[in-house]
Short mmCIF file of C-alpha atoms (C1' of nucleotides) in Angstrom, two decimals:
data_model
loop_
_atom_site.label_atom_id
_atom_site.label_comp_id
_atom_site.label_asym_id
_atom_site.label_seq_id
_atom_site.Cartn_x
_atom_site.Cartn_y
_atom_site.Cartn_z
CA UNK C 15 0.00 0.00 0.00
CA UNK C 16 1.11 3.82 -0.90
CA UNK C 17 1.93 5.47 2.27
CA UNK C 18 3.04 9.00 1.70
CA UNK C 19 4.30 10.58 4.99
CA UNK C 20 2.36 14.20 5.18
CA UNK C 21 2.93 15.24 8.92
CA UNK C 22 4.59 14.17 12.04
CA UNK C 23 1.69 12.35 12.88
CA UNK C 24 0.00 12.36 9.57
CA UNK C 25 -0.30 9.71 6.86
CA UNK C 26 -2.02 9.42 3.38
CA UNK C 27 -2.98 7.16 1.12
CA UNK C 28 -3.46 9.10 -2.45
CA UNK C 29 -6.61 8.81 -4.08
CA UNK C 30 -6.73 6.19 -7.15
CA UNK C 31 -8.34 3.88 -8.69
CA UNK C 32 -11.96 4.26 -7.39
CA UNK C 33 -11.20 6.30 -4.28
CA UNK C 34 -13.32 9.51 -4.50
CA UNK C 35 -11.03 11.29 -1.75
CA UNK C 36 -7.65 10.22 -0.42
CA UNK C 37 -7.53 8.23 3.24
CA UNK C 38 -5.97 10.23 5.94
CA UNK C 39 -4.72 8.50 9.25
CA UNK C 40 -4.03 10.59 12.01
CA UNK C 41 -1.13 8.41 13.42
CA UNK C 42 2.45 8.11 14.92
CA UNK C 43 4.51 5.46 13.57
CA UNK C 44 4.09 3.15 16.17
CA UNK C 45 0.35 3.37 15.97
CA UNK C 46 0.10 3.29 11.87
CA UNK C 47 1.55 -0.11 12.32
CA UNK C 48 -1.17 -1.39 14.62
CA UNK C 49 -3.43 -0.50 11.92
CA UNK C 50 -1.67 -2.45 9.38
CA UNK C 51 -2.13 -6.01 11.11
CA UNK C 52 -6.18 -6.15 10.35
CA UNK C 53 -8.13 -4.45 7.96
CA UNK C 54 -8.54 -0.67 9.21
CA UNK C 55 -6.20 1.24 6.37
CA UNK C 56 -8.56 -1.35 4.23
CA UNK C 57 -11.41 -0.40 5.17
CA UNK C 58 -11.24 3.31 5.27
CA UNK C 59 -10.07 2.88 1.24
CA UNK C 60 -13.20 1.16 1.10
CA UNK C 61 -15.11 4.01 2.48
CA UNK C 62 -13.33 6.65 0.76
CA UNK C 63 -15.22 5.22 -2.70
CA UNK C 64 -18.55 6.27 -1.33
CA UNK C 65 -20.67 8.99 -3.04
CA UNK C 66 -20.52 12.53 -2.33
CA UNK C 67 -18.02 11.67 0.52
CA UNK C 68 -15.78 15.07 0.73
CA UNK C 69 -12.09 16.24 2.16
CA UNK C 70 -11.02 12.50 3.10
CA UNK C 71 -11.68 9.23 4.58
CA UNK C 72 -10.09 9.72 8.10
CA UNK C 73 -8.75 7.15 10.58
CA UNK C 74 -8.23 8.59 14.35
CA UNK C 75 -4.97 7.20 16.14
CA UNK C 76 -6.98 4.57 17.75
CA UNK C 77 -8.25 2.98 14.66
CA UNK C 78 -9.27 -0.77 14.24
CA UNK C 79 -11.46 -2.59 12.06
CA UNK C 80 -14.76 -2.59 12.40
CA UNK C 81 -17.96 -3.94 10.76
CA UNK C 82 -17.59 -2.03 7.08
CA UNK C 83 -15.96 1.30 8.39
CA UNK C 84 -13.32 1.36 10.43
CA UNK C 85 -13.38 2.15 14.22
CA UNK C 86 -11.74 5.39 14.59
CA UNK C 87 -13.21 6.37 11.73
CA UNK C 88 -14.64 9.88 10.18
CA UNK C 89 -16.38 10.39 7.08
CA UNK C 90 -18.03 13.29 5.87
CA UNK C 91 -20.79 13.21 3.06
CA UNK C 92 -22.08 15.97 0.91
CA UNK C 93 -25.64 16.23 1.66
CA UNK C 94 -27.04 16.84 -1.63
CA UNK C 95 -25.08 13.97 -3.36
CA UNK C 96 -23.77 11.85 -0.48
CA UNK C 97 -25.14 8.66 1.47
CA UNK C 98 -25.54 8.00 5.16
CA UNK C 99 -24.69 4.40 6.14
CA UNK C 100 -25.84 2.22 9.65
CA UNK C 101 -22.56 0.37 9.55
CA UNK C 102 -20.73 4.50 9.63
CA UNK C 103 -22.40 5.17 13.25
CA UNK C 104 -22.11 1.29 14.62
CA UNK C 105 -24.07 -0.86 16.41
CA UNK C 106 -24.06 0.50 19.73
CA UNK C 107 -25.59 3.92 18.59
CA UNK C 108 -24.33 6.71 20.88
CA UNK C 109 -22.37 4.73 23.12
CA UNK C 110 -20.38 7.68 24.28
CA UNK C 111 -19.12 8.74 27.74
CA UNK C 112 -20.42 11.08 30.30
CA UNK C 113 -17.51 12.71 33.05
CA UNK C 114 -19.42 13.99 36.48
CA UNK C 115 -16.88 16.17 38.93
CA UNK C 116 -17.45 15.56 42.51
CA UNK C 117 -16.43 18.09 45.13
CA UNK C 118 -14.28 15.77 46.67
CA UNK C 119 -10.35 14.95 47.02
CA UNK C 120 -9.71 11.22 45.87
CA UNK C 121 -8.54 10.85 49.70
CA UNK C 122 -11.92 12.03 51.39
CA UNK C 123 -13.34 9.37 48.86
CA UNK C 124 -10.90 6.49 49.46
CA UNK C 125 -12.43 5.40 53.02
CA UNK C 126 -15.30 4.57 51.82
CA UNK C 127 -14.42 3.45 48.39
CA UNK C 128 -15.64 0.13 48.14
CA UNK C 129 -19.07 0.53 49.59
CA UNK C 130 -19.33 3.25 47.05
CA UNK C 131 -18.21 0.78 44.44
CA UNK C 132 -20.84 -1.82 45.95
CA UNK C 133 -23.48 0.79 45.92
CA UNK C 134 -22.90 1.90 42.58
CA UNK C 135 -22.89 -1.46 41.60
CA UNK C 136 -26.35 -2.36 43.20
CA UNK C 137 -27.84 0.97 41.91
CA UNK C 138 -27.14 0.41 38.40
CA UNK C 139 -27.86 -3.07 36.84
CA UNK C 140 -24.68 -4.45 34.57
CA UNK C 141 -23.91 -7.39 32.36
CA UNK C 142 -25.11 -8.53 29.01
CA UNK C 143 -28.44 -8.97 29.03
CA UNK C 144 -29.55 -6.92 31.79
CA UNK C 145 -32.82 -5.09 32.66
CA UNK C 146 -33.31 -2.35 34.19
CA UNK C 147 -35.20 -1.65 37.01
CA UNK C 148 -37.76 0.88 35.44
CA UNK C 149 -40.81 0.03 34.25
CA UNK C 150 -41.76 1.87 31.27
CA UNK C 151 -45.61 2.02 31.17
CA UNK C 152 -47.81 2.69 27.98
CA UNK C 153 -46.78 4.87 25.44
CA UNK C 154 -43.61 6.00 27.72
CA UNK C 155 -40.72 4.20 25.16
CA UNK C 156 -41.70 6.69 22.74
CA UNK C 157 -41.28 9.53 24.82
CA UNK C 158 -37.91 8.59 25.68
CA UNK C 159 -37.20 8.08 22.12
CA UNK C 160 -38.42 11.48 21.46
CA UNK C 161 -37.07 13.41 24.28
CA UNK C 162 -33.84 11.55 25.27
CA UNK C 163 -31.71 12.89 28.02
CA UNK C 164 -35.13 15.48 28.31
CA UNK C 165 -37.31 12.77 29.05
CA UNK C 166 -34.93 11.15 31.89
CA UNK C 167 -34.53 14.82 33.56
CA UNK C 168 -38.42 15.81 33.19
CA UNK C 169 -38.70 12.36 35.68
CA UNK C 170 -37.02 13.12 38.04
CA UNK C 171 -33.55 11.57 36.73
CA UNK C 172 -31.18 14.12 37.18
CA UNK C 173 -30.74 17.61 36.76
CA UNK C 174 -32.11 20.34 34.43
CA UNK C 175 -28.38 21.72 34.35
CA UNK C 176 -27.43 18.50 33.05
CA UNK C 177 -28.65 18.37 29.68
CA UNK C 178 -26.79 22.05 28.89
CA UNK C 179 -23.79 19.77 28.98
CA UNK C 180 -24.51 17.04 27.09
CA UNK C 181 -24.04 17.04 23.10
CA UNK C 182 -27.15 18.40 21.33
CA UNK C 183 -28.65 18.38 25.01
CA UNK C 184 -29.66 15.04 24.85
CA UNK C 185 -32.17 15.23 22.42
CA UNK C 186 -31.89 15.03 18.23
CA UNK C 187 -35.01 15.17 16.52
CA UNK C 188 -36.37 11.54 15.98
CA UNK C 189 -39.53 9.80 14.70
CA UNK C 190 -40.34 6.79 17.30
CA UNK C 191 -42.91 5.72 14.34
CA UNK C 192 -39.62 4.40 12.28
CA UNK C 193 -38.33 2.55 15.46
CA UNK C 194 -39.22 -1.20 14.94
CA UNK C 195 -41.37 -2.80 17.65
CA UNK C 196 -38.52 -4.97 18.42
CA UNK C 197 -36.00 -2.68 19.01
CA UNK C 198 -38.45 -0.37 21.44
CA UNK C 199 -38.88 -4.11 23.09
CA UNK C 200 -35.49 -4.49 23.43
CA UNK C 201 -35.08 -1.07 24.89
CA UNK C 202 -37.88 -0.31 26.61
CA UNK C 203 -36.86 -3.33 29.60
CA UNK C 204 -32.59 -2.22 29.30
CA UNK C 205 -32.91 1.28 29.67
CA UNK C 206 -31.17 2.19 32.49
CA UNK C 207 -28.84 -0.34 32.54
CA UNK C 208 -25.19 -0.37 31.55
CA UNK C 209 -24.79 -3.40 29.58
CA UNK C 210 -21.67 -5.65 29.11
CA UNK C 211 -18.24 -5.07 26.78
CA UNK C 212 -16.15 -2.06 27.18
CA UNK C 213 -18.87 -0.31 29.22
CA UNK C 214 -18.10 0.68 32.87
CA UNK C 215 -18.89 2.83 35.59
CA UNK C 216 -15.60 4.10 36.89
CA UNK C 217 -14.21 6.20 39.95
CA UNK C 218 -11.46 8.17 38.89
CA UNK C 219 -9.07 10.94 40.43
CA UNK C 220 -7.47 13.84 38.38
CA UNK C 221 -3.65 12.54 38.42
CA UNK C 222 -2.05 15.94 36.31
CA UNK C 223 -3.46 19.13 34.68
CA UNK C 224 -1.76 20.26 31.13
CA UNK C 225 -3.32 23.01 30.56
CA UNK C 226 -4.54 25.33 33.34
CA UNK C 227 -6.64 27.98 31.92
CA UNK C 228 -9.08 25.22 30.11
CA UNK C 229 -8.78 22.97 33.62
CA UNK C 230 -10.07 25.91 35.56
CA UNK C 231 -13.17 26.91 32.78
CA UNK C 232 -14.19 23.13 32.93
CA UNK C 233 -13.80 23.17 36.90
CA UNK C 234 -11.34 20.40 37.09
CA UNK C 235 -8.20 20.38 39.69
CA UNK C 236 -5.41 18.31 40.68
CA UNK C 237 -6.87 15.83 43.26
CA UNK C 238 -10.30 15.78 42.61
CA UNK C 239 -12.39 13.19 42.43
CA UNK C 240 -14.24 12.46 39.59
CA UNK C 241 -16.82 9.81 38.07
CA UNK C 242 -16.66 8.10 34.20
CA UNK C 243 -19.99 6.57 32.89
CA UNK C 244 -19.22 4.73 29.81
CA UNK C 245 -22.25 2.92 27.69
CA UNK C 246 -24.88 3.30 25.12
CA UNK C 247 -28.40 2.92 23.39
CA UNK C 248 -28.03 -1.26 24.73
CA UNK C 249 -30.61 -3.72 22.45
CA UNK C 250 -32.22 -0.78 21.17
CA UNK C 251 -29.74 0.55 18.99
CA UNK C 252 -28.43 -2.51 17.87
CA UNK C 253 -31.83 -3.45 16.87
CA UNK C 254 -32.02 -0.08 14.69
CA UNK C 255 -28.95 -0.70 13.78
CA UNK C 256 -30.03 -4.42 12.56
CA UNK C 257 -33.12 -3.46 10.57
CA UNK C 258 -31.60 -0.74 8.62
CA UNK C 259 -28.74 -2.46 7.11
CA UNK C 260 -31.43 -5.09 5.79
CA UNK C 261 -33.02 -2.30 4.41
CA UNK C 262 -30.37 -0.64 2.96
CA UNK C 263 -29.09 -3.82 1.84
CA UNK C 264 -32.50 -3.64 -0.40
CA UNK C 265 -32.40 -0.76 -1.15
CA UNK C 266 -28.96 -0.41 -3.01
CA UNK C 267 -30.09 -1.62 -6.48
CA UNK C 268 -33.04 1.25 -6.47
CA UNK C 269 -30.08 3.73 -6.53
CA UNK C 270 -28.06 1.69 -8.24
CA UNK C 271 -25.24 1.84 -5.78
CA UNK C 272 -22.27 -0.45 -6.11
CA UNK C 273 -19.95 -1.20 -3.44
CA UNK C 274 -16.77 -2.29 -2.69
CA UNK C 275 -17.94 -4.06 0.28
CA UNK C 276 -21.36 -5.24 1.53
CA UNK C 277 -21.07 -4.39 4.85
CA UNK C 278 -21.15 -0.65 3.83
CA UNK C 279 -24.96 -0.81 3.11
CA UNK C 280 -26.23 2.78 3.09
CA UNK C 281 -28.83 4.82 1.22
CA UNK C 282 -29.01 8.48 -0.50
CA UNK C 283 -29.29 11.09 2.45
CA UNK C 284 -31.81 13.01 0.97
CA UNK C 285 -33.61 9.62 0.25
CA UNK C 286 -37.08 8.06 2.26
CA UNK C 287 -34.31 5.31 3.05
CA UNK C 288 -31.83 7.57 4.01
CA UNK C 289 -34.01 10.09 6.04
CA UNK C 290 -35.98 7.05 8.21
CA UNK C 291 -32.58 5.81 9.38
CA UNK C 292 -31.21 9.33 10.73
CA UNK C 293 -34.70 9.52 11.92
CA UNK C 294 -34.33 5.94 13.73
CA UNK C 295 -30.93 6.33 14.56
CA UNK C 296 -31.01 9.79 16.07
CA UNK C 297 -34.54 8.09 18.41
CA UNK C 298 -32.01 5.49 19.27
CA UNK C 299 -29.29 8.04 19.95
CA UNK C 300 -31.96 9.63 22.39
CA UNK C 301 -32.73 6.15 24.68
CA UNK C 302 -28.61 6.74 25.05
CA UNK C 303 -28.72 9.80 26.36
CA UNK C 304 -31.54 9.08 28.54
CA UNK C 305 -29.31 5.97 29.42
CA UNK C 306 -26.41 7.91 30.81
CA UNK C 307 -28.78 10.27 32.23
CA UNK C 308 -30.64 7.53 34.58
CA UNK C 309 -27.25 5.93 35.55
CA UNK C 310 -26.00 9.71 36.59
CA UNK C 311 -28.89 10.05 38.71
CA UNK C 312 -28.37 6.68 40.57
CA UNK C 313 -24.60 7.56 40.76
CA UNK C 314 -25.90 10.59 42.78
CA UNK C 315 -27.85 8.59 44.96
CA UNK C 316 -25.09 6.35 45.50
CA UNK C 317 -22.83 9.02 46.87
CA UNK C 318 -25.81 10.67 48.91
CA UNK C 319 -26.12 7.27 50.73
CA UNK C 320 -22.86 6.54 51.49
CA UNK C 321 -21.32 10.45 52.09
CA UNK C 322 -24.36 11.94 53.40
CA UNK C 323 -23.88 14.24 50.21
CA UNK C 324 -23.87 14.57 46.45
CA UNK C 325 -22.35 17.56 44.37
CA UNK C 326 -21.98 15.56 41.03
CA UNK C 327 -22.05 18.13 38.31
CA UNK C 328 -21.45 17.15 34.37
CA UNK C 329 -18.12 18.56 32.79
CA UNK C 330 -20.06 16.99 29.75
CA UNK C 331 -21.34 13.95 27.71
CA UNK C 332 -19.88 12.89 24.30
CA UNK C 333 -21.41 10.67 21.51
CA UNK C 334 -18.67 8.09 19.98
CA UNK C 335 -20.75 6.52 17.78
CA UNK C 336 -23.10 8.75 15.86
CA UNK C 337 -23.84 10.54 12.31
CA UNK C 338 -24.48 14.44 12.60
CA UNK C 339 -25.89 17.06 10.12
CA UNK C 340 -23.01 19.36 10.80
CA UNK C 341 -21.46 22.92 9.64
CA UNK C 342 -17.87 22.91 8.13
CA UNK C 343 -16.70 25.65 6.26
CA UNK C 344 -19.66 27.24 4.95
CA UNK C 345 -21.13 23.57 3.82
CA UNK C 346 -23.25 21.50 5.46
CA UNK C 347 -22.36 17.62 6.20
CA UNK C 348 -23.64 14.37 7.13
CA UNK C 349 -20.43 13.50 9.40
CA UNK C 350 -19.95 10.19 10.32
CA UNK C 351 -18.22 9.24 13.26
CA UNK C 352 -17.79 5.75 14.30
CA UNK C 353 -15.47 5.58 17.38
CA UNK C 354 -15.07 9.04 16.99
CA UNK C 355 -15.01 12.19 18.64
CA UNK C 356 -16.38 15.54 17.96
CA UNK C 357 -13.59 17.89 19.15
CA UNK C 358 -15.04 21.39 18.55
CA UNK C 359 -12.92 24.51 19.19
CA UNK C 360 -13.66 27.89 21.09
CA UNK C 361 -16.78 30.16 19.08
CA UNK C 362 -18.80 27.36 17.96
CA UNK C 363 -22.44 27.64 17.97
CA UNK C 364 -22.48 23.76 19.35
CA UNK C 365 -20.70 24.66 22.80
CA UNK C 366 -22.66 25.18 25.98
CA UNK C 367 -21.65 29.23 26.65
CA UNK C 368 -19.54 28.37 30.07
CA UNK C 369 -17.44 26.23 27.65
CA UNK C 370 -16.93 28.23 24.86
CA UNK C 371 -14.02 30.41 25.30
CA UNK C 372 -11.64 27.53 25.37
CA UNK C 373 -13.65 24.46 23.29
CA UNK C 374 -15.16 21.54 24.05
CA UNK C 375 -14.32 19.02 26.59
CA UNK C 376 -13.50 15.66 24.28
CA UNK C 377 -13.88 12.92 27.08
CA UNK C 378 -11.54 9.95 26.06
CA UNK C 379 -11.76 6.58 28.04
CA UNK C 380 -8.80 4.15 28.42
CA UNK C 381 -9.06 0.70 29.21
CA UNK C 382 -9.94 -0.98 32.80
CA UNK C 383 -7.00 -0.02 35.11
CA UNK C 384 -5.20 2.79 32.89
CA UNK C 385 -5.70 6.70 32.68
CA UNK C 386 -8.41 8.59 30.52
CA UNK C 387 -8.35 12.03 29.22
CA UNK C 388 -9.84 15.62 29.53
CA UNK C 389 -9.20 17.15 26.60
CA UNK C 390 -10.15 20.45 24.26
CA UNK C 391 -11.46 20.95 20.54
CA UNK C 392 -9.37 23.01 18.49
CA UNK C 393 -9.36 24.67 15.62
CA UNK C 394 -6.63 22.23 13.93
CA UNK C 395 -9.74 19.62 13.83
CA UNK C 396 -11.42 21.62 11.44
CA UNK C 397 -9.04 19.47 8.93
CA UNK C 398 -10.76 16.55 10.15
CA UNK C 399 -14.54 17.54 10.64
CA UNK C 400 -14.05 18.62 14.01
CA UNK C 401 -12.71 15.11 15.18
CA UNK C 402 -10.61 13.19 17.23
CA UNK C 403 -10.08 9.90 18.64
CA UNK C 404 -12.27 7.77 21.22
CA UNK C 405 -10.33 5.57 23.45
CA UNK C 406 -7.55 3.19 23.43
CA UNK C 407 -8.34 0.77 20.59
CA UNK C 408 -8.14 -3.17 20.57
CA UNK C 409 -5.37 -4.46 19.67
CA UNK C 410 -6.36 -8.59 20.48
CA UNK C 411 -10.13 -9.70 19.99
CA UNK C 412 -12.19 -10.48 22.58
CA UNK C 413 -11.65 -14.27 21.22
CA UNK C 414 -7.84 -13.93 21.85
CA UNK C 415 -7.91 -11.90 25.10
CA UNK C 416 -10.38 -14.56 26.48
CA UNK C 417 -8.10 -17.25 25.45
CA UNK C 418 -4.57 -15.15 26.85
CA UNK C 419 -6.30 -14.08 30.42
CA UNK C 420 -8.21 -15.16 33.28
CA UNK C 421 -10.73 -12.39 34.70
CA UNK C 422 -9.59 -13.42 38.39
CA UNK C 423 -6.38 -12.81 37.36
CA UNK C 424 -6.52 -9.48 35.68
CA UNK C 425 -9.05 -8.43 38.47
CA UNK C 426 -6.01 -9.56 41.51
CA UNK C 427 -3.67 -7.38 39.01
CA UNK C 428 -5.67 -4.23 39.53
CA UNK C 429 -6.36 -4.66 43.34
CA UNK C 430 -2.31 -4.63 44.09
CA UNK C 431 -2.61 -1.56 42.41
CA UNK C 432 -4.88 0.21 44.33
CA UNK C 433 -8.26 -0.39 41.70
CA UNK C 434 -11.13 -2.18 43.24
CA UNK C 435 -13.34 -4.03 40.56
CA UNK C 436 -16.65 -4.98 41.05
CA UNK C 437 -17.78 -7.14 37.96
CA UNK C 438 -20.91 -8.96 36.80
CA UNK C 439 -19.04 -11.16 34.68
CA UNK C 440 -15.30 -12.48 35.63
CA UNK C 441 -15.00 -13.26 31.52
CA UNK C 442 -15.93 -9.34 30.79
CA UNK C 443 -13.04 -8.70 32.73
CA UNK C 444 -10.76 -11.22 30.67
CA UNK C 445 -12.04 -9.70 27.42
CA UNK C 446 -11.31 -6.09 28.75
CA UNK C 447 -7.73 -6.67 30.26
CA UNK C 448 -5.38 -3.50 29.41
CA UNK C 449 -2.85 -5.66 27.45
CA UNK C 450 -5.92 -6.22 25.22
CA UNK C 451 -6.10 -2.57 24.26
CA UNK C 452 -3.47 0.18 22.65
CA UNK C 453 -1.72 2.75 25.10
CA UNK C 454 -4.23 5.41 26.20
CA UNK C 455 -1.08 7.81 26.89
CA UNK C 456 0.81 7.66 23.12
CA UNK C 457 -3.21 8.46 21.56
CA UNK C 458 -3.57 11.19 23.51
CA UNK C 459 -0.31 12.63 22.52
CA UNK C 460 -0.64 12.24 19.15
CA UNK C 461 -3.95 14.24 19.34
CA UNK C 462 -2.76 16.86 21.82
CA UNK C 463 1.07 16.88 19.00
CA UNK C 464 -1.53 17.27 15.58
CA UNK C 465 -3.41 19.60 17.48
CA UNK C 466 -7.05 18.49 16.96
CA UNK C 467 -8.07 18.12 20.63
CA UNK C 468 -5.18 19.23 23.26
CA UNK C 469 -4.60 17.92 26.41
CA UNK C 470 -6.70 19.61 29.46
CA UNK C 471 -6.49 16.73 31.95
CA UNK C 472 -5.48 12.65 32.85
CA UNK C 473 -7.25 10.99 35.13
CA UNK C 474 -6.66 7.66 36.77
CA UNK C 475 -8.63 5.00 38.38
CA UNK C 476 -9.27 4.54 41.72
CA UNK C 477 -12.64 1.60 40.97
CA UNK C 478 -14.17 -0.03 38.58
CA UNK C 479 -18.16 -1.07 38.02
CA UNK C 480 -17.76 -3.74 34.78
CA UNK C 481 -20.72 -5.64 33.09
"C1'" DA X 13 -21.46 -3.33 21.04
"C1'" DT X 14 -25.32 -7.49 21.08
"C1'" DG X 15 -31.25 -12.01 23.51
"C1'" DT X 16 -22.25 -13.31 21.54
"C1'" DG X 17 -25.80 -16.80 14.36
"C1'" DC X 18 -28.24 -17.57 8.98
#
DNA sequence: ATGTGC
């Protein structure tokens, strides 16, 4: 393959052949390589022969392959000529991450640590396959659907504050009519739950600030104690997900669209196909919010019972796996980002007003037992759709890390180092073992070194609530 | 990610 070298951290593959755009990876050396072993750089060639797909096909630092597009991966489409595609956002629509501040040092917390863990875990039902503890009555799925993060706050989950920081305050404009029955079925017993995987419910502490002046507008300090919710739309969006690739899949012949690769499924934007998934998807985008929402409102209630007293507030909440009608210079864009990040920089309309002299907080998990990431859009992302990465990255399946570690094990590991974790599922905790994933630390830098989102904050963890 | 499959 034709790597030209464009930047320190910058790689492209030139356009031929079929390729409407050229593939851009955001990368350092060490990190392009990873991508080389499975079918990322692949895939995003793949993706950059889409219609009316514009600047580049982009691949974030942590990039992977992924069903059709890559993880880590941005693409931008033209919204007259260009498509929007179920297998661009991802199964688990909106899985994203929420970051709550506490008023607390990490050592007022640590007494009490592992009741809080135990409470958490109690308060907020994990593992694959699990319910919550809501009962939705009549007619009430739809309102979530419709009202996301809105609907969770107007019931007493949470705070009105809240949904000022979360993207698009928790709510995109949706159509609960193009939501199958079996995905709302799906949903409607999950929601409030945080599922299985990569998700988590972590206690963190912030470990070093980088940047002072953005630290201080998004009220984080050295010490402090802070909470990580990590999960998404559950059965519901996979569902969505499910049905709209079959009907893409249909649907290609009636615009004649050829691909290089079935998995990339997708339908005009502007068409009845094209609209009723953004519809569906931004409905199941909503039941995340409203997700994160519920399990920030039990997280509060965890802390009241065991402190006496709860000062969560948000810093924010981030989508990682959505598609966005979106502003870049002058144009107007269906962006794409599957394991992706918006990073927006200071003056856009999109930022909450307390946030927007410095940019938007870009919330970046690592894996169980290493540091995450406070960082800040800049104006360098504009290159990139206002993007950045999402987390650490696989680098072994959950096949091989199954096969390489024992949960118990990887569970004593953490515990010598001072991380409690409290797990539904001892194989989760195989699957998710930090030798399974890329170095948090080295995709971080190569963000903060290109410039796209620069580092605020790192946080490490103190506990750990697994599914 | 996921009622861990067509």
């Amino acid at each position: 393959m034709n790597f030209k070298r464009i930047g320190d951290n910058l790689w492209e593959v030139p356009k031929e052949g079929n390729m409407k755009v050229p593939v851009r990876i955001v990368a350092s050396e060490e990190l392009l390589e990873m991508m080389k072993m499975d079918l990322t750089i692949h895939q995003a060639i793949n993706v950059s022969m889409l219609p009316g797909i514009e600047g580049a096909s982009f691949v974030m630092p942590d990039g992977h392959q992924g069903y059709g597009f890559p993880i880590g991966g941005v693409a931008a489409f033209n919204m007259e000529s260009g498509i929007i595609s179920p297998g661009g956002v991802g199964y688990d629509i909106n899985c994203g991450v929420r970051l709550l501040k506490t008023d607390m040092d990490h050592a007022e917390l640590l007494g009490k640590k592992h009741s809080l863990l135990v409470s958490m875990f109690k308060n907020v039902p994990s593992g694959l396959g699990s319910k919550g503890k809501v009962r939705l009555r009549q007619g009430d799925m739809d309102e979530v659907l419709e009202h996301g993060a809105k609907w969770a706050v107007e019931n007493d989950y949470g705070w009105k504050e809240d949904l000022k920081y979360t993207e698009e305050g928790g709510r995109m404009p949706s159509d609960p009519r193009l939501i199958s029955e079996q995905a709302k079925k799906r949903g409607s017993s999950q929601l409030g739950s945080l599922g299985s995987g990569n998700h988590f419910l972590e206690l963190q502490y912030v470990s070093e600030i980088f940047d002072e002046r953005a630290a201080k507008a998004f009220g984080l300090y050295e010490g402090q104690a802070v909470v990580m919710i990590h999960t998404g739309s559950r059965g519901c969006g996979h569902q969505v997900c499910s049905d709209y690739l079959r009907t893409m899949e249909k649907a290609l012949k009636k615009y004649e669209l050829v691909l290089p690769d079935r998995e990339l499924a997708c339908a005009p934007i502007a068409s009845q196909e094209g609209r009723e998934y953004f519809k569906a998807m931004s409905g199941a985008a909503n039941f995340a919010w409203a997700n994160r929402q519920m399990i920030t409102h039990w997280t509060r209630e965890s802390f009241e019972s065991v402190y006496g007293h709860s000062e969560l507030e948000m810093l924010y909440d981030v989508a990682h796996n959505i598609a966005k009608e979106e502003q870049h210079k002058g144009k107007r864009f269906m962006v794409h980002r599957k394991g992706a990040t918006r990073a927006l920089w200071k003056d856009r309309p999109e930022i909450t007003p307390d946030y927007k002299s410095v940019g938007q907080p870009v919330i970046i998990p690592g894996s169980m037992g290493t540091a995450s990431y406070v960082l800040c859009g800049h104006e360098n992302a504009s290159e990139f759709f206002g993007s950045t990465a999402h987390g650490a990255g696989r680098v072994l399946s959950r096949s091989k890390a199954i096969k390489r570690f024992r949960g118990e094990d990887v569970s004593d590991d953490l515990g010598k180092r001072g991380i409690d974790v409290v797990a539904d599922q001892m194989r989760t905790v195989a699957e998710e073992a930090p030798e399974a994933y890329k170095d948090i630390d080295k995709v971080a830098d190569v963000s903060h070194e290109v410039g796209i989102a620069t580092k605020v904050a790192r946080l490490l963890p103190l506990g750990v609530v697994k599914g």
